Coordinates of C-alpha atoms in Angstrom, one line a residue:
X1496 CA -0.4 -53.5 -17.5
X1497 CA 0.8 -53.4 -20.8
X1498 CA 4.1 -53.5 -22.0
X1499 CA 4.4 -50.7 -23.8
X1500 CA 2.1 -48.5 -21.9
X1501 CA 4.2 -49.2 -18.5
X1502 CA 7.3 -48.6 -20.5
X1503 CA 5.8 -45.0 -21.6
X1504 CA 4.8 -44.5 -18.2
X1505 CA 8.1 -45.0 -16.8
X1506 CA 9.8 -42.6 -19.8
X1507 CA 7.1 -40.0 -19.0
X1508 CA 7.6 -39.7 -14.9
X1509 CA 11.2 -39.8 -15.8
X1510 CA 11.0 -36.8 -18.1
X1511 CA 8.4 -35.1 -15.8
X1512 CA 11.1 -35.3 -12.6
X1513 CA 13.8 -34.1 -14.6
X1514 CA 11.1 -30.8 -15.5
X1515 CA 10.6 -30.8 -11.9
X1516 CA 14.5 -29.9 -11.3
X1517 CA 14.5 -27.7 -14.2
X1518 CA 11.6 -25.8 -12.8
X1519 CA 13.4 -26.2 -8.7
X1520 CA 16.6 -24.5 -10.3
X1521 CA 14.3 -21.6 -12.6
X1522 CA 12.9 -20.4 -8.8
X1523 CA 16.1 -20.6 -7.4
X1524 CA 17.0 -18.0 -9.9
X1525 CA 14.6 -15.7 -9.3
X1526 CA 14.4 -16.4 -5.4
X1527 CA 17.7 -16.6 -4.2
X1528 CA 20.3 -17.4 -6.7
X1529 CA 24.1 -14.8 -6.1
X1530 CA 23.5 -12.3 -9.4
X1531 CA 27.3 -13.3 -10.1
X1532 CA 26.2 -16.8 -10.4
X1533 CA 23.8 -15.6 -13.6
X1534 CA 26.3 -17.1 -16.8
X1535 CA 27.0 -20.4 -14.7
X1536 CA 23.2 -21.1 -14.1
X1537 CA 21.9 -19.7 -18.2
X1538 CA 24.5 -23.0 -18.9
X1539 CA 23.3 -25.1 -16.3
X1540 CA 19.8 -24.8 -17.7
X1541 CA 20.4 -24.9 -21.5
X1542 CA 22.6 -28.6 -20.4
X1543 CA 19.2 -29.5 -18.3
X1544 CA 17.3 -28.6 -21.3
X1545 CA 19.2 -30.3 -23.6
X1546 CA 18.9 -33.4 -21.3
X1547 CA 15.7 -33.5 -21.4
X1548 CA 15.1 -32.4 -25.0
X1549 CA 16.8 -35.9 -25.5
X1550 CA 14.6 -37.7 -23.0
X1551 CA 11.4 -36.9 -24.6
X1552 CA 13.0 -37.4 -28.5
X1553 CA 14.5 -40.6 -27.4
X1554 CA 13.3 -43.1 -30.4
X1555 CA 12.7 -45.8 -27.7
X1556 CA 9.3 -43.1 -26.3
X1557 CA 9.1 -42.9 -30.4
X1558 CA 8.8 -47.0 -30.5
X1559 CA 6.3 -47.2 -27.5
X1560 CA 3.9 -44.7 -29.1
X1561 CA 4.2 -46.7 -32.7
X1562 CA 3.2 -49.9 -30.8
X1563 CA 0.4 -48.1 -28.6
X1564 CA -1.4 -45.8 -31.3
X1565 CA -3.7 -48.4 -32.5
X1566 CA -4.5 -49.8 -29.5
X1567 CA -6.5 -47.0 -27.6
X1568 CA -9.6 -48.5 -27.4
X1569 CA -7.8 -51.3 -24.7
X1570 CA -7.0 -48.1 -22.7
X1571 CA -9.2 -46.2 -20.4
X1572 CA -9.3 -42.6 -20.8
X1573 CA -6.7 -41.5 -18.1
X1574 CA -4.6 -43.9 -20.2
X1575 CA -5.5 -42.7 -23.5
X1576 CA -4.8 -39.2 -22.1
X1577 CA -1.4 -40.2 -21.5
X1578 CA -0.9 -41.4 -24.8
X1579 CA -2.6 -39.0 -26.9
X1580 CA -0.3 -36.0 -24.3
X1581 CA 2.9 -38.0 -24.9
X1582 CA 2.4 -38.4 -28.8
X1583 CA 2.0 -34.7 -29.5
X1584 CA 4.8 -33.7 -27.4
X1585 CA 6.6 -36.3 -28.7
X1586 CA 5.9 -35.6 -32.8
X1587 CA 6.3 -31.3 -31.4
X1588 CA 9.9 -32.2 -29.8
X1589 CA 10.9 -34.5 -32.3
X1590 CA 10.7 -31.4 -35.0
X1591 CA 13.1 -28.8 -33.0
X1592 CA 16.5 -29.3 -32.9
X1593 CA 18.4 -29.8 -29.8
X1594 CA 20.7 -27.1 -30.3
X1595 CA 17.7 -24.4 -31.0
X1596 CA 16.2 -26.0 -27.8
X1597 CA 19.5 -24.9 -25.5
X1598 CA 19.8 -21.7 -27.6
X1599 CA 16.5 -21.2 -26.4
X1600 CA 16.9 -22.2 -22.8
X1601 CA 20.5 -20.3 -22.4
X1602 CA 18.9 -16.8 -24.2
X1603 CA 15.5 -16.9 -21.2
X1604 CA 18.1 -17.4 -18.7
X1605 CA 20.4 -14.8 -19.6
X1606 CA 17.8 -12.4 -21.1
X1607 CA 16.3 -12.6 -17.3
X1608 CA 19.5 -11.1 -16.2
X1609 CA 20.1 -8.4 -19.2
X1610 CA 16.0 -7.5 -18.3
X1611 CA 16.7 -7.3 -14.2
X1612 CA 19.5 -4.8 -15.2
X1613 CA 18.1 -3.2 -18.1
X1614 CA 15.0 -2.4 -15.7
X1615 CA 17.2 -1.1 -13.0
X1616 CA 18.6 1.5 -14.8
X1617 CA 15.8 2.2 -17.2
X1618 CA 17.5 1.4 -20.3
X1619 CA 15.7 -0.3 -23.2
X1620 CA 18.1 -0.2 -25.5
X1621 CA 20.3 -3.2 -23.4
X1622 CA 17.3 -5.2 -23.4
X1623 CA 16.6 -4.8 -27.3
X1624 CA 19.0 -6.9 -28.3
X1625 CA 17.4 -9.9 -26.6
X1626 CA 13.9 -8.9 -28.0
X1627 CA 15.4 -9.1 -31.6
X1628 CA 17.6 -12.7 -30.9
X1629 CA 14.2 -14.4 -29.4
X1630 CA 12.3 -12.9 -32.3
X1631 CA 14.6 -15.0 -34.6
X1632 CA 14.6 -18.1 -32.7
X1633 CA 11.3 -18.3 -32.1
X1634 CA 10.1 -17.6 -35.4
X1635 CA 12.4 -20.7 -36.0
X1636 CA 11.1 -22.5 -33.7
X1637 CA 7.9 -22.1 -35.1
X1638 CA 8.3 -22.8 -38.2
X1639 CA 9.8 -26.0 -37.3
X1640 CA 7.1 -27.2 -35.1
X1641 CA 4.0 -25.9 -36.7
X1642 CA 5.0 -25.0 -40.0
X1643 CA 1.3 -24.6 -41.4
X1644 CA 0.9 -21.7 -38.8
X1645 CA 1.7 -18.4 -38.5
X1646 CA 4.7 -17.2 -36.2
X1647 CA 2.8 -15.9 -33.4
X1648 CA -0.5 -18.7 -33.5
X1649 CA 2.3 -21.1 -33.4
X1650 CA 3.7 -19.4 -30.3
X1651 CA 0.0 -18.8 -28.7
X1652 CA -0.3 -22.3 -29.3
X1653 CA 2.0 -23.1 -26.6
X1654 CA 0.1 -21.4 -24.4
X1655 CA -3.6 -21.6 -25.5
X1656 CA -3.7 -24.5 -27.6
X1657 CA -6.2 -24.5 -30.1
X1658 CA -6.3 -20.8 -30.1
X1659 CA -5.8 -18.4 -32.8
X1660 CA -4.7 -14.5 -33.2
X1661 CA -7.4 -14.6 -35.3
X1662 CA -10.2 -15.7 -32.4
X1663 CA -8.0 -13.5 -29.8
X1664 CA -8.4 -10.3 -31.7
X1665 CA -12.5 -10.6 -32.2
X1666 CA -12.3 -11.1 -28.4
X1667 CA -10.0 -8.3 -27.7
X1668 CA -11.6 -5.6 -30.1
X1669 CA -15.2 -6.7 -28.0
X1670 CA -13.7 -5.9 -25.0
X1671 CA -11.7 -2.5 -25.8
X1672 CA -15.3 -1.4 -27.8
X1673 CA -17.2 -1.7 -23.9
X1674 CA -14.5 -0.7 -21.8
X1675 CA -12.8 2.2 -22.7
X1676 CA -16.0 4.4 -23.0
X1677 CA -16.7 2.8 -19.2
X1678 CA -13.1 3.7 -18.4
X1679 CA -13.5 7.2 -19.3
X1680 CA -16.7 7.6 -18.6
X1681 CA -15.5 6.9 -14.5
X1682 CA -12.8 9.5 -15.3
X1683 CA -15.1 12.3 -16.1
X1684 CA -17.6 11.9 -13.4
X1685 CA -17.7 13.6 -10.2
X1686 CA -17.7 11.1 -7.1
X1687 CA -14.2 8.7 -6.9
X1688 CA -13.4 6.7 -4.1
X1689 CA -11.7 8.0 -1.2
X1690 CA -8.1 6.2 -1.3
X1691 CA -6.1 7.9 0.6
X1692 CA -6.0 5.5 3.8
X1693 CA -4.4 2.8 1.5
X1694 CA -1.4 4.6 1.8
X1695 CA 1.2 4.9 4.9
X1696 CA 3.4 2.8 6.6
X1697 CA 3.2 -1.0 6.4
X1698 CA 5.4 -2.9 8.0
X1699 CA 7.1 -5.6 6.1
X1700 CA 7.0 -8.3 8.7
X1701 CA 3.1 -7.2 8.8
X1702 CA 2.3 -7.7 5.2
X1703 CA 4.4 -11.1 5.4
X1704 CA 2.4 -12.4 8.4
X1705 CA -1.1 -11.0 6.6
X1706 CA -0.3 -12.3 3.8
X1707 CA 0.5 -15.8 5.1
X1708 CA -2.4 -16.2 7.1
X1709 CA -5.2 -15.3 4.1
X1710 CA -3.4 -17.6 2.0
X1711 CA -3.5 -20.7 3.9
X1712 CA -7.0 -19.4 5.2
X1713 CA -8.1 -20.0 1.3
X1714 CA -6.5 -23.1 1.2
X1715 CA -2.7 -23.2 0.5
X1716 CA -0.7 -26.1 2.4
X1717 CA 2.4 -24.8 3.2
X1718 CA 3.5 -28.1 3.8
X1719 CA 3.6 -28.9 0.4
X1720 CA 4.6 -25.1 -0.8
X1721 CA 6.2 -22.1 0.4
X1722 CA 6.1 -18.1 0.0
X1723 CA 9.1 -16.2 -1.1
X1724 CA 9.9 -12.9 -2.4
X1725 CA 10.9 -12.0 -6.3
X1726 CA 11.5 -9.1 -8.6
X1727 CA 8.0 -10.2 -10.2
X1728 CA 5.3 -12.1 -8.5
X1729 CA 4.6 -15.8 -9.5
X1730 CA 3.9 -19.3 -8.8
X1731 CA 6.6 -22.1 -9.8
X1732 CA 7.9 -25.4 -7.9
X1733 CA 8.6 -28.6 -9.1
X1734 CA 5.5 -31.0 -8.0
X1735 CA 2.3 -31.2 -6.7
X1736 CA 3.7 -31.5 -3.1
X1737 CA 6.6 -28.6 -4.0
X1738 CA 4.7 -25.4 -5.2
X1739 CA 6.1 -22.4 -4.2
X1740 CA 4.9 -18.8 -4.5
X1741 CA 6.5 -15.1 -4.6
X1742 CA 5.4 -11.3 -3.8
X1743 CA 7.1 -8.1 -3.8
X1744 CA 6.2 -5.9 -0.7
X1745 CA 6.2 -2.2 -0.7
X1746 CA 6.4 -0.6 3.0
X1747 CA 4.0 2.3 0.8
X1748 CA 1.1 -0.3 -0.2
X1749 CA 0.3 -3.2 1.3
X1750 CA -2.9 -3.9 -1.2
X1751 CA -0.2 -4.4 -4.1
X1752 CA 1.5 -7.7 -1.4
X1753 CA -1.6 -9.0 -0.5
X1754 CA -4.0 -9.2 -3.2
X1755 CA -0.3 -10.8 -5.3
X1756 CA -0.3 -13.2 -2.9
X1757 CA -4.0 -14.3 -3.1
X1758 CA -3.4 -14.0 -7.2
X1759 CA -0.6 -17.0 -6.9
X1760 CA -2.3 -18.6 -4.4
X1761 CA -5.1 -19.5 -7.0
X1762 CA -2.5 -20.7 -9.2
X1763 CA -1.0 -22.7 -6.4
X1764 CA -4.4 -24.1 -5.3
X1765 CA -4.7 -25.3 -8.9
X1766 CA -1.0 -27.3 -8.6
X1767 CA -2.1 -28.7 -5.0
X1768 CA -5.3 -30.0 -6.4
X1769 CA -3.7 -32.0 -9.3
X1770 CA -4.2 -36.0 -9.7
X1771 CA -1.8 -37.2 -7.0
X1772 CA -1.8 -40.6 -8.6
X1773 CA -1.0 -39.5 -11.5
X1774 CA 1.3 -36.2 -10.8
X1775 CA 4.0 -37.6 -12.9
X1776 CA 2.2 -37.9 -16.1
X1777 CA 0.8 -35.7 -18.5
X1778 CA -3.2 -36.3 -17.8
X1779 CA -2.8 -35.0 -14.3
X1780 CA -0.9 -31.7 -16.0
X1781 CA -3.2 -28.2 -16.0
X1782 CA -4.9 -27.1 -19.0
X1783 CA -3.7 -23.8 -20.7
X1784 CA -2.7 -20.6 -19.2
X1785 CA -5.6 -19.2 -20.1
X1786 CA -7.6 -21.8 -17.6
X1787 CA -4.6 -21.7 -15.0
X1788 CA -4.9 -17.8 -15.1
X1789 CA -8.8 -18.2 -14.0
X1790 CA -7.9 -19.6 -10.7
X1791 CA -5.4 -17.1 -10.1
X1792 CA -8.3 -14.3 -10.9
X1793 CA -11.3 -16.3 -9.6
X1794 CA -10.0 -15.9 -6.1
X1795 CA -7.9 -12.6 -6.5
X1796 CA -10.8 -10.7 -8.5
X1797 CA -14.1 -12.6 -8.1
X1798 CA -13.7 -13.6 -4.4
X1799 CA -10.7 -11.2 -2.7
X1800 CA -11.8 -8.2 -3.9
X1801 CA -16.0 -8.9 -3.3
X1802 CA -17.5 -7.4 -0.3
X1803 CA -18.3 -10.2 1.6
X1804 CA -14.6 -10.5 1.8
X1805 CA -13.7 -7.5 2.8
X1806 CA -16.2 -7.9 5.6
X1807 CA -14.3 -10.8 7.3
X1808 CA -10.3 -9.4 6.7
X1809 CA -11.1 -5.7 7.8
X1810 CA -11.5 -6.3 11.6
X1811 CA -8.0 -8.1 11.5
X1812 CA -6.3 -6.3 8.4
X1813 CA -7.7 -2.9 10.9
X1814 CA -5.6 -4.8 13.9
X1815 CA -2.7 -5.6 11.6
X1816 CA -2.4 -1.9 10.6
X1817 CA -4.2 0.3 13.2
X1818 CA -2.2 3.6 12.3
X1819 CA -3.9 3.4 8.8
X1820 CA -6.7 2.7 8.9
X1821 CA -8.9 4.2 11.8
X1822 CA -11.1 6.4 8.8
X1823 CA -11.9 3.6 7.2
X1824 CA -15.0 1.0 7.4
X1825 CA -16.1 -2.1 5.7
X1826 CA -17.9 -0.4 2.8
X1827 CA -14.7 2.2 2.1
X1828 CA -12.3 -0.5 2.5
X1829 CA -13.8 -2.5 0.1
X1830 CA -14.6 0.6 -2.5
X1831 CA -10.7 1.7 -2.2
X1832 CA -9.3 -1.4 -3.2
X1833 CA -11.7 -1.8 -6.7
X1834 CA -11.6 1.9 -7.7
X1835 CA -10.7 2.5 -11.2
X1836 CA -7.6 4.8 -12.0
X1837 CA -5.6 4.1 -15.1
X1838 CA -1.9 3.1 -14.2
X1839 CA 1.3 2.3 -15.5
X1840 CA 2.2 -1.0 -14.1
X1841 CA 0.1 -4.4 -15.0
X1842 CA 0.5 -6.2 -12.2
X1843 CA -1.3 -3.2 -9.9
X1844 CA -4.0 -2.5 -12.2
X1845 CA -7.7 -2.8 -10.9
X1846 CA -9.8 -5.1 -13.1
X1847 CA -12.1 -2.6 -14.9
X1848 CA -8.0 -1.5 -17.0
X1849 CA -6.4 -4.4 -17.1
X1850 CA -7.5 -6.1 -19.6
X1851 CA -6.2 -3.1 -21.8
X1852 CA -2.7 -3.3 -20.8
X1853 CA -3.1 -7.0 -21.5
X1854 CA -4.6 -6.1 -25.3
X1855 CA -1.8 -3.5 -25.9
X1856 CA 0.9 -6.3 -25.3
X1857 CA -1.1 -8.5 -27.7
X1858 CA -1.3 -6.0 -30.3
X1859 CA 2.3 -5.3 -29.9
X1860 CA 3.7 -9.4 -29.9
X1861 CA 1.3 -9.7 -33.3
X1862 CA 3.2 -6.5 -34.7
X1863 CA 6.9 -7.8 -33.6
X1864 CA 5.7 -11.1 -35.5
X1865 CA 4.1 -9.5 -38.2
X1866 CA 6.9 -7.2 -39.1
X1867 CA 4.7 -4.2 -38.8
X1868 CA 6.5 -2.8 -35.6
X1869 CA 10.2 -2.7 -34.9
X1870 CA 12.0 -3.6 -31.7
X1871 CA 13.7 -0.1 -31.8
X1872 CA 10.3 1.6 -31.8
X1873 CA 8.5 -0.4 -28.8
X1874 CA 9.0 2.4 -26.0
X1875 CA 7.3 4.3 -28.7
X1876 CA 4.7 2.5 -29.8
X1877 CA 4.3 0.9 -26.0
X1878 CA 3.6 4.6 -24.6
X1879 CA 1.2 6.1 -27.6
X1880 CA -1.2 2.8 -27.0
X1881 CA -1.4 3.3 -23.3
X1882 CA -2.2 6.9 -23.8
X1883 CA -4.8 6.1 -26.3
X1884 CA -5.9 3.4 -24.3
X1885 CA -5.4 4.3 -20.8
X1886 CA -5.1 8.5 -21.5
X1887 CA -1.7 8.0 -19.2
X1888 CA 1.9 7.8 -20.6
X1889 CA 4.8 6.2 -18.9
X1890 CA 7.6 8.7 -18.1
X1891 CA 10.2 6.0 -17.9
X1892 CA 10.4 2.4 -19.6
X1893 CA 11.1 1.3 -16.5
X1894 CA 7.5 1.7 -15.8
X1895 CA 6.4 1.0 -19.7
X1896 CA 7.6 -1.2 -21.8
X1897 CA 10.2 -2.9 -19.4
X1898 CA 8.1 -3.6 -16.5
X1899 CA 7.3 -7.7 -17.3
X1900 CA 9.6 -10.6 -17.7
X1901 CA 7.8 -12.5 -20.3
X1902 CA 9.8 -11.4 -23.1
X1903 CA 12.9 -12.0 -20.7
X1904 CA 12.3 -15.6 -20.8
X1905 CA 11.0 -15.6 -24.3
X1906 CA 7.1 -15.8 -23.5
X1907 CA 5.7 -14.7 -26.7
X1908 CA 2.2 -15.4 -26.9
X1909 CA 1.5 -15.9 -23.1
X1910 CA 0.1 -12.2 -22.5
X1911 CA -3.9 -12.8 -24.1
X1912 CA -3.6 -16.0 -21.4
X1913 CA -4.3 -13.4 -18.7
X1914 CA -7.5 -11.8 -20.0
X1915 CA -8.9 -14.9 -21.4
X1916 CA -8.3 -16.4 -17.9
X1917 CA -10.6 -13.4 -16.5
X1918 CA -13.7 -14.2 -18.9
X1919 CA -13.5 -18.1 -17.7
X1920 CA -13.2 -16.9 -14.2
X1921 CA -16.2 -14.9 -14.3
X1922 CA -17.9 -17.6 -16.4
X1923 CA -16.9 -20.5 -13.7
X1924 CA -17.6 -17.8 -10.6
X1925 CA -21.0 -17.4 -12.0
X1926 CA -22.0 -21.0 -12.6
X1927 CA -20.6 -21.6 -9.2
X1928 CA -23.1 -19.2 -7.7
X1929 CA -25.9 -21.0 -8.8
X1930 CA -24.6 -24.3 -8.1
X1931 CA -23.4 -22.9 -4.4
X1932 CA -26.1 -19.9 -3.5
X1933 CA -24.8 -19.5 0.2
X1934 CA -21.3 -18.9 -1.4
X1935 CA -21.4 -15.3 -0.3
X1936 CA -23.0 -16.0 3.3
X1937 CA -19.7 -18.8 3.4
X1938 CA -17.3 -16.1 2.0
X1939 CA -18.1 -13.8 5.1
X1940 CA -18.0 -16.3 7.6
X1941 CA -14.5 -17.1 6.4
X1942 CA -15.6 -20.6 5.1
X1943 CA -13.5 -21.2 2.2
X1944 CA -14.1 -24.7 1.6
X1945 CA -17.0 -24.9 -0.3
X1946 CA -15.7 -22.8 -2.8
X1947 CA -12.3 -24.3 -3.0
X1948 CA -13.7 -27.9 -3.3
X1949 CA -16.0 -27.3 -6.3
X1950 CA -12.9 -25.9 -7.9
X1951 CA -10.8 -28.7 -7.2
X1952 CA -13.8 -31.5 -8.8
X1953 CA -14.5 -29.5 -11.4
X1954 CA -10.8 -27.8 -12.9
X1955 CA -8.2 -29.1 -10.8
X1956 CA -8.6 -32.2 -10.9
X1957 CA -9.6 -32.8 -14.5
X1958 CA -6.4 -32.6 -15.5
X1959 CA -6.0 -33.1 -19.2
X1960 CA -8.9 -35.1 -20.1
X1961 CA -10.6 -32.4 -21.6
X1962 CA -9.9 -29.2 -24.2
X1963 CA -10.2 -26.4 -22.3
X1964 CA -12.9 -25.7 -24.7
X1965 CA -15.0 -28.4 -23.5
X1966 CA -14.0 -28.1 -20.0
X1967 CA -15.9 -25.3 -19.8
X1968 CA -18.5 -26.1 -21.7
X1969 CA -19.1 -29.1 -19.3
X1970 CA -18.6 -26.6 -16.4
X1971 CA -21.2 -23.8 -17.5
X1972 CA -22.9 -25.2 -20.2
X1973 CA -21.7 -23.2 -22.8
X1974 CA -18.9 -22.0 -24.7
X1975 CA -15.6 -19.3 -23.5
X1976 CA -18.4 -16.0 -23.4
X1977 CA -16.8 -12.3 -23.2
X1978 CA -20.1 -10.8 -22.5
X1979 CA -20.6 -12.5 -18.8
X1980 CA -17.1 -10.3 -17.8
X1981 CA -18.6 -7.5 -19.4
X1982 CA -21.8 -7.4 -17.7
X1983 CA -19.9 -8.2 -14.7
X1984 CA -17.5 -5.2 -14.5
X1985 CA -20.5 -3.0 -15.8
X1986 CA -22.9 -3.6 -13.3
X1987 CA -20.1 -3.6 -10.7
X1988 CA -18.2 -0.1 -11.6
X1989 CA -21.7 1.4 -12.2
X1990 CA -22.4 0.7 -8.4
X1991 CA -18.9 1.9 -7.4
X1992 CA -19.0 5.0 -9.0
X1993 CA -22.8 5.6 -9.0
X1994 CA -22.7 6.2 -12.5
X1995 CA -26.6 6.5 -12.7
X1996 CA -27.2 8.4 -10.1

């Protein structure tokens, strides 16, 4: 090997194991960390942070990289990968200062905490402080990393690379122009799904078990994961063979639990699938959130919530909660869990509204950056775009504008990840269909595999050697389409709500 590629190597596993602590210590702060211990860990992690800040700025990474870029060519691609990964994050680090880094890394620590509290008790005007301080600093940091962008394309950029406001707003305005006369359009009319048996009492040991068992159905290895409980559902861990997922459970709604657990399960399938060879390096690393959010939704959206898959879970999700269920069949079950009703909180909105709560946090983030919207006024503004959006209005911010953690932790720019992860699921679900045609016949029988394998060749394990943009170009033959997940949820709600009867 050469010299200063196995020297790069060794910087770059060395750099990814000390992320992989960073990332152990993050869950443990979420997961189980004492709330007392909150000040001691926001230092822990901006020290970590700083550590490795210095790891991958060290001139002697900077040295390798001089010696390497003009020998590519003597590399194959999985090498060149590496390279080309480490150089960029190498040229972004070497532009931030340390001390913005750790500034940085101590505010998302202890903005978590001011955010769990500020939530708690419903009080925005704790949390605004913490809006306004990563506003600054990440405006810095932008400038300093990509100073030929704007604010917020530099921080989408971190997120969906190669990705503009610019390109996110055509995207957005196409979407909000089909679905909120669909939206309203199932409000007004006469028949709605019956509901009702979703609710009751469920058992938290129940949900657990359920839970546990659909996910390692689909695929998860819980010998190289586990499943916890957090404030906020998510997927985190350290490694390939450490990938750990969370729920919240609510004794009231057991749907909420389950189809959250299924949600980071596609994320975690997505880690588990990864290069093992290379797990340490930066070719075996996902794409952007945007594609990561796809396998979340492809299994949560396109596969949980089909038919076929409500036809092998009722029998035992009846058996798991027999009070609650004894009206319901197959075909009710499955109608219940995709109706349509505008709500307050993101995480529990059906996938005909969610991609408008995921456009008003987009619109918002591009205001904050453009000046044109003040921190003060974000309850305000927050609550007039869901009710012209949505036609609902939060009552608290508890339920409005304080609900996520993104902006806890800084995560500016991550929000249009989400929706552009649902048009490349339903783009990938669809190509799959044609390339697998018994995939519904194998979804009923409770065969998972097929599906999960053709995932893992063609997304999981590609790693980095392609854009996203032509990873899915070379997975569906053509480019990132809005349409296909508007024809999707058209056809599909029409049926639901037999909207041309």
């Amino acid at each position: 090997m050469n010299k200063n590629y196995q020297n790069l190597v060794e910087k770059l596993e060395e750099i990814s194991r000390l992320n992989g602590v960073l990332s152990t210590i993050a869950w443990d702060q979420e997961v189980m960390m004492p709330s007392g211990a909150a000040h001691a860990r926001a230092k822990q992690i901006g020290v970590l942070s700083g550590v490795i800040h210095a790891r991958m700025t060290d001139p002697f990474l900077g040295e390798c990289l001089e010696q390497l870029q003009d020998q590519t060519e003597h590399f194959n691609a999985i090498e060149q990968c590496n390279i080309e990964e480490a150089r960029r994050n190498y040229d972004l680090m070497t532009k931030i200062p340390r001390q913005l880094v750790q500034a940085l890394a101590e505010l998302g620590s202890h903005g978590h905490a001011v955010w769990v509290q500020a939530r708690q008790e419903n009080k925005f005007s704790d949390f605004a402080p913490v809006i306004k301080e990563f506003l600054k600093l990440k405006k810095e940091w932008a400038a300093c990393a990509f100073p030929d962008m704007s604010a917020y394309d530099a921080n989408i950029d971190l997120f969906e690379r190669g990705t503009t406001t610019a390109e996110i707003t055509v995207i957005f305005d196409q979407l909000k122009a089909a679905l909120i006369p669909l939206i309203h359009r199932i409000e007004q009319h006469s028949y709605h799904p019956d509901t009702s048996f979703l609710q009751g009492h469920f058992p938290i040991e129940r949900q657990a078990a359920l839970a546990r068992k659909i996910s390692e159905n689909i695929g998860f290895q819980f010998d190289k994961g586990r499943m916890d409980i957090s404030v906020h559902p998510f997927c985190g861990g350290s490694h390939p063979t450490d990938v750990r997922i969370t729920t919240r459970y609510n004794t009231h709604d057991f749907v909420e639990s389950l189809y959250a657990i299924i949600h980071e399960t596609g994320h975690a399938l997505y880690e588990q699938g990864r290069m093992l060879e290379y797990s340490d390096l930066p070719v075996s690393e996902s794409l952007t959130m945007g594609i990561h959010e796809s396998q979340s939704l492809f299994w949560e959206r396109m596969i949980a919530q089909s038919r076929v898959f409500c036809a092998h879970y009722f029998e035992t999700i009846c058996e798991t909660f027999p009070s609650s269920l004894q009206r319901a069949t197959v075909d009710t079950f499955y109608q219940a869990i995709n109706a349509c009703k505008p709500g307050f909180i993101r995480v529990e909105a059906d996938e005909l509204t969610y991609p408008l709560h995921i456009i008003l946090r987009f619109e918002i983030e591009k205001g904050l950056f453009e000046g044109s919207i003040a921190v003060d006024d974000l309850p305000q503004v927050w609550n007039e775009k869901m009710a012209t959006y949505l036609g609902i209005k939060p009552p608290t911010d508890t339920l409005g504008v304080l609900q996520d953690s993104h902006w806890s932790s800084g995560a500016f720019g991550y929000f249009p990840s989400y929706t552009l992860g649902a048009i490349y699921a339903c783009q990938f679900f669809m190509t799959m269909q044609k390339a697998l045609p018994d995939t519904d016949k194998n979804i009923e029988a409770g065969n998972f595999k097929p599906v999960k394998n053709w995932l893992n060749e063609k997304i999981h394990s590609q790693g980095r050697l392609y854009t996203p943009q032509e990873l899915v170009l070379r997975v569906t033959g053509e480019s990132l389409n809005p349409q296909h997940l508007i024809n999707y949820l058209k056809t599909k709600y029409s049926a639901l709500y037999k909207l041309d009867d």
